[in-house]
Structure formats: C-alpha cells, structure tokens
Amino acid sequence: MMFLFLILVTHVSEANNTCPKCGSIDVPYPLSTDDNCGDPRYKVYCNNGILEFLSATGFYYKILSINPSAYKLIISPPPIKKGTCYSSDLSSGGLKLDENLPFNISTHNTVMLFNCSVHIIRSPLNCSSISFCRQFENNVKEGLGCKNTLCCHYLKDSAMTSHMIRLRIGGCTAYTSMVDMKLGSSFDSWTYGIELQWVPPN
C-alpha cells in the first residue's frame, strides 16, 4: 500500500511540475523550459513558439517530436546552406552534446556525411556508389550542392561516441540524419531527424 502511495505521489508531483506547451508541442516532465517547471538538468528552450534543443557549442536544433514513455526526442538535422555543401552547424564542429547532461545520441540514427576527405574512408563508413547518401545528393533539393563530392553513411551504433556527430574542414563539411531507416528504403520515405535519448531522473 505504501509503495502504491509513493508511485501516486510521484506521478502527481510530475504532473504539477510539467511545463506548458511550446507552440503545438507538449513539454513532458522532466523536460524544462523554465526554472519553475520540469527538472533543470533537462533544459530545452521555447523560442517564439518553437521548441529547441541547445548543443554544448551553443547551436539550437528544432525539436520535432517527443516520446516521454521511451525517454526520447527527435531534433531536426541542421540545414545545408543553399548552393553549398556546408551544414549550418559546421562552425560549431557539428552536433556536440554536453557529456555532463543526461542526453545522448541514440543508436537509431543513420548519418549521411558529405563533401568528405579521402582520409575519412574507413569502417564503419559506407562510401560506396550505392551508399544512401547518393540518393540524397541526386533526389533531394538540399543535397544538390553536395553532388559529386565524396559522401558516406553509417549507423550510429553503441561502439561510437554517443555525444557527437563531428564536422570539420578536412573531414566532412555537411551531414543529415534519418531515424529508423530501413535497408532498401527510398528517399521519399525517409524520416529526417536525429534521435536523442535521456536518462530518466532518479
């Protein structure tokens, strides 16, 4: 009985401490847009009705969706600047998460890298002529500026750092990402995004 009472108190406490909606997106506990709601370790930002995630380098990424029961959210990959093959977060070195915070990059992301140096060709990168990135270059307007550059893709697995998708001059200068990508799927069925997961509060 006492155990059930504690669970009930916890749920009521979380409900009372949930942040208000940001635009059309619910902000579930423990995510926090304000010092007066949520858990401050799980900070996200409501900027002009758009919910955003802030990287360790100060770059804002739009939050597309949140799945509180799975402790996951999906952010939008940074746009590739028109007429170039440079992601808008290139100057920040790509996506970098603060390792002291309870967020990390999940293993459900297929990352495509563009305008790469030959020095980066190594396992587990697929830089072949049938890499997914070729479909993106040839069929998606945003990828046209990357056409005929060296591109690769890889699945972000548990053996890699879970806090970074790295970009740099001399490496790769642009990227995009898909969530839960299926082998053999066509570009018009891809779900663009970078899935992040969080460790739930104690």
Coordinates of C-alpha atoms in Angstrom, one line a residue:
M1 CA 0.0 0.0 0.0
M2 CA 2.8 2.4 0.9
F3 CA 4.6 1.6 -2.4
L4 CA 1.5 2.4 -4.4
F5 CA 1.0 5.6 -2.5
L6 CA 4.6 6.7 -3.3
I7 CA 4.0 6.0 -7.0
L8 CA 0.8 8.0 -7.0
V9 CA 2.6 10.9 -5.2
T10 CA 5.4 10.8 -7.7
H11 CA 3.0 11.0 -10.7
V12 CA 1.0 13.8 -9.2
S13 CA 4.2 15.7 -8.4
E14 CA 5.5 15.3 -12.0
A15 CA 2.1 16.4 -13.4
N16 CA 2.1 19.5 -11.3
N17 CA 5.6 20.3 -12.4
T18 CA 5.1 19.8 -16.1
C19 CA 6.0 22.8 -18.3
P20 CA 3.3 24.4 -20.6
K21 CA 3.1 23.7 -24.3
C22 CA 5.6 25.4 -26.6
G23 CA 3.7 26.1 -29.8
S24 CA 1.9 22.9 -30.7
I25 CA 4.3 20.6 -28.8
D26 CA 3.7 19.3 -25.3
V27 CA 6.7 19.6 -22.9
P28 CA 6.6 16.5 -20.7
Y29 CA 8.4 16.1 -17.4
P30 CA 11.4 16.1 -16.9
L31 CA 12.0 18.4 -19.8
S32 CA 12.2 22.0 -18.6
T33 CA 11.7 25.3 -20.5
D34 CA 11.7 27.4 -17.3
D35 CA 13.2 27.5 -13.8
N36 CA 9.8 26.9 -12.4
C37 CA 8.9 23.7 -14.2
G38 CA 10.4 20.4 -15.1
D39 CA 13.9 19.4 -14.0
P40 CA 16.6 22.0 -14.7
R41 CA 19.1 19.2 -15.8
Y42 CA 16.7 18.5 -18.8
K43 CA 16.7 22.0 -20.2
V44 CA 15.1 22.8 -23.6
Y45 CA 14.1 26.2 -25.0
C46 CA 10.9 27.7 -26.2
N47 CA 11.9 30.4 -28.6
N48 CA 8.9 32.2 -30.2
G49 CA 6.7 29.2 -30.0
I50 CA 9.4 26.8 -31.4
L51 CA 10.8 24.2 -29.0
E52 CA 14.6 23.8 -29.4
F53 CA 17.5 21.8 -28.0
L54 CA 20.8 23.6 -27.3
S55 CA 24.0 21.9 -28.0
A56 CA 27.2 22.1 -26.0
T57 CA 28.6 24.6 -28.5
G58 CA 25.5 26.9 -28.4
F59 CA 23.7 25.8 -31.6
Y60 CA 19.9 25.5 -31.4
Y61 CA 18.2 22.5 -33.1
K62 CA 14.4 22.4 -33.5
I63 CA 12.7 19.6 -31.6
L64 CA 10.3 17.8 -34.0
S65 CA 8.7 15.3 -31.6
I66 CA 9.0 13.8 -28.1
N67 CA 8.2 10.3 -26.8
P68 CA 8.3 10.7 -23.0
S69 CA 7.5 7.0 -22.3
A70 CA 10.6 6.0 -24.3
Y71 CA 12.7 8.9 -22.9
K72 CA 13.4 10.1 -26.5
L73 CA 13.1 13.2 -28.6
I74 CA 13.9 13.9 -32.2
I75 CA 15.6 17.1 -33.3
S76 CA 15.9 18.4 -36.9
P77 CA 19.2 18.0 -38.7
P78 CA 20.8 21.4 -39.4
P79 CA 20.0 22.7 -42.9
I80 CA 22.7 22.5 -45.5
K81 CA 23.3 26.1 -46.7
K82 CA 21.7 26.7 -50.1
G83 CA 24.1 26.3 -53.0
T84 CA 26.9 24.9 -50.8
C85 CA 27.8 21.6 -49.1
Y86 CA 28.2 23.1 -45.7
S87 CA 25.9 22.3 -42.8
S88 CA 24.8 25.4 -40.8
D89 CA 26.5 24.0 -37.7
L90 CA 29.9 23.5 -39.4
S91 CA 31.4 26.4 -37.5
S92 CA 30.4 24.6 -34.3
G93 CA 32.0 21.3 -35.3
G94 CA 28.7 19.6 -35.9
L95 CA 26.4 18.3 -33.2
K96 CA 28.0 18.1 -29.7
L97 CA 26.2 17.2 -26.6
D98 CA 27.3 18.2 -23.1
E99 CA 28.5 14.9 -21.6
N100 CA 27.6 16.2 -18.1
L101 CA 23.9 16.3 -19.0
P102 CA 21.6 13.3 -19.2
F103 CA 21.2 13.3 -23.0
N104 CA 22.9 11.2 -25.6
I105 CA 22.5 10.3 -29.3
S106 CA 20.6 7.1 -29.8
T107 CA 21.6 4.1 -31.9
H108 CA 18.6 4.5 -34.3
N109 CA 20.2 7.2 -36.4
T110 CA 21.6 6.7 -39.9
V111 CA 24.0 9.6 -40.5
M112 CA 25.0 10.7 -44.0
L113 CA 28.2 12.7 -44.4
F114 CA 29.0 14.9 -47.4
N115 CA 32.0 16.7 -49.0
C116 CA 34.4 14.4 -47.2
S117 CA 38.2 14.0 -47.4
V118 CA 39.5 10.7 -48.6
H119 CA 41.2 10.4 -45.2
I120 CA 37.9 9.6 -43.5
I121 CA 37.2 6.4 -45.6
R122 CA 37.3 3.6 -43.1
S123 CA 35.0 1.2 -41.4
P124 CA 32.1 1.5 -40.4
L125 CA 31.5 4.1 -43.1
N126 CA 29.9 3.1 -46.4
C127 CA 31.3 5.4 -49.0
S128 CA 30.4 3.2 -52.0
S129 CA 28.4 4.2 -55.1
I130 CA 25.3 2.6 -53.5
S131 CA 25.5 4.5 -50.3
F132 CA 22.2 6.1 -49.1
C133 CA 23.9 9.5 -49.5
R134 CA 23.9 9.2 -53.3
Q135 CA 20.1 9.1 -53.2
F136 CA 20.1 12.3 -51.1
E137 CA 22.5 14.1 -53.5
N138 CA 20.6 13.1 -56.6
N139 CA 17.0 13.5 -55.5
V140 CA 16.7 15.9 -52.6
K141 CA 17.0 19.7 -53.3
E142 CA 19.0 20.4 -50.2
G143 CA 21.7 17.9 -51.3
L144 CA 22.3 19.3 -54.8
G145 CA 25.2 21.4 -53.6
C146 CA 26.9 18.2 -52.4
K147 CA 26.6 16.4 -55.7
N148 CA 29.8 14.7 -56.9
T149 CA 31.6 15.1 -53.6
L150 CA 32.7 12.1 -51.5
C151 CA 29.9 11.0 -49.3
C152 CA 29.3 8.2 -46.9
H153 CA 26.7 6.9 -44.5
Y154 CA 26.9 4.9 -41.2
L155 CA 24.6 3.7 -38.5
K156 CA 25.3 5.5 -35.2
D157 CA 25.9 2.4 -33.0
S158 CA 26.9 1.8 -29.4
A159 CA 30.6 1.5 -30.3
M160 CA 30.8 5.2 -31.2
T161 CA 30.7 8.3 -29.1
S162 CA 27.1 9.0 -28.2
H163 CA 27.6 12.7 -27.8
M164 CA 28.9 13.9 -31.1
I165 CA 28.3 14.0 -34.9
R166 CA 31.6 15.6 -36.0
L167 CA 32.1 18.0 -38.9
R168 CA 35.3 19.8 -39.9
I169 CA 37.1 21.3 -42.8
G170 CA 39.5 18.5 -43.9
G171 CA 36.9 15.8 -42.8
C172 CA 33.3 16.2 -43.9
T173 CA 31.5 19.6 -44.1
A174 CA 27.9 18.6 -44.2
Y175 CA 25.5 15.9 -42.9
T176 CA 22.0 14.9 -42.5
S177 CA 20.4 12.0 -40.5
M178 CA 17.4 9.7 -40.6
V179 CA 15.7 7.8 -37.8
D180 CA 14.9 4.1 -38.0
M181 CA 16.0 3.9 -41.6
K182 CA 15.1 0.6 -43.4
L183 CA 17.5 -1.1 -45.7
G184 CA 16.4 -0.6 -49.3
S185 CA 14.0 2.2 -48.5
S186 CA 13.5 5.1 -51.0
F187 CA 14.5 8.7 -50.3
D188 CA 10.8 9.8 -50.3
S189 CA 10.0 7.5 -47.3
W190 CA 12.9 8.7 -45.0
T191 CA 12.2 10.2 -41.6
Y192 CA 14.7 13.0 -41.2
G193 CA 15.9 13.7 -37.7
I194 CA 18.4 13.0 -35.0
E195 CA 17.0 10.9 -32.2
L196 CA 18.3 11.8 -28.7
Q197 CA 17.5 9.8 -25.6
W198 CA 17.7 10.9 -22.0
V199 CA 18.4 9.1 -18.7
P200 CA 15.3 9.4 -16.5
P201 CA 15.6 11.2 -13.2
N202 CA 16.2 9.1 -10.1

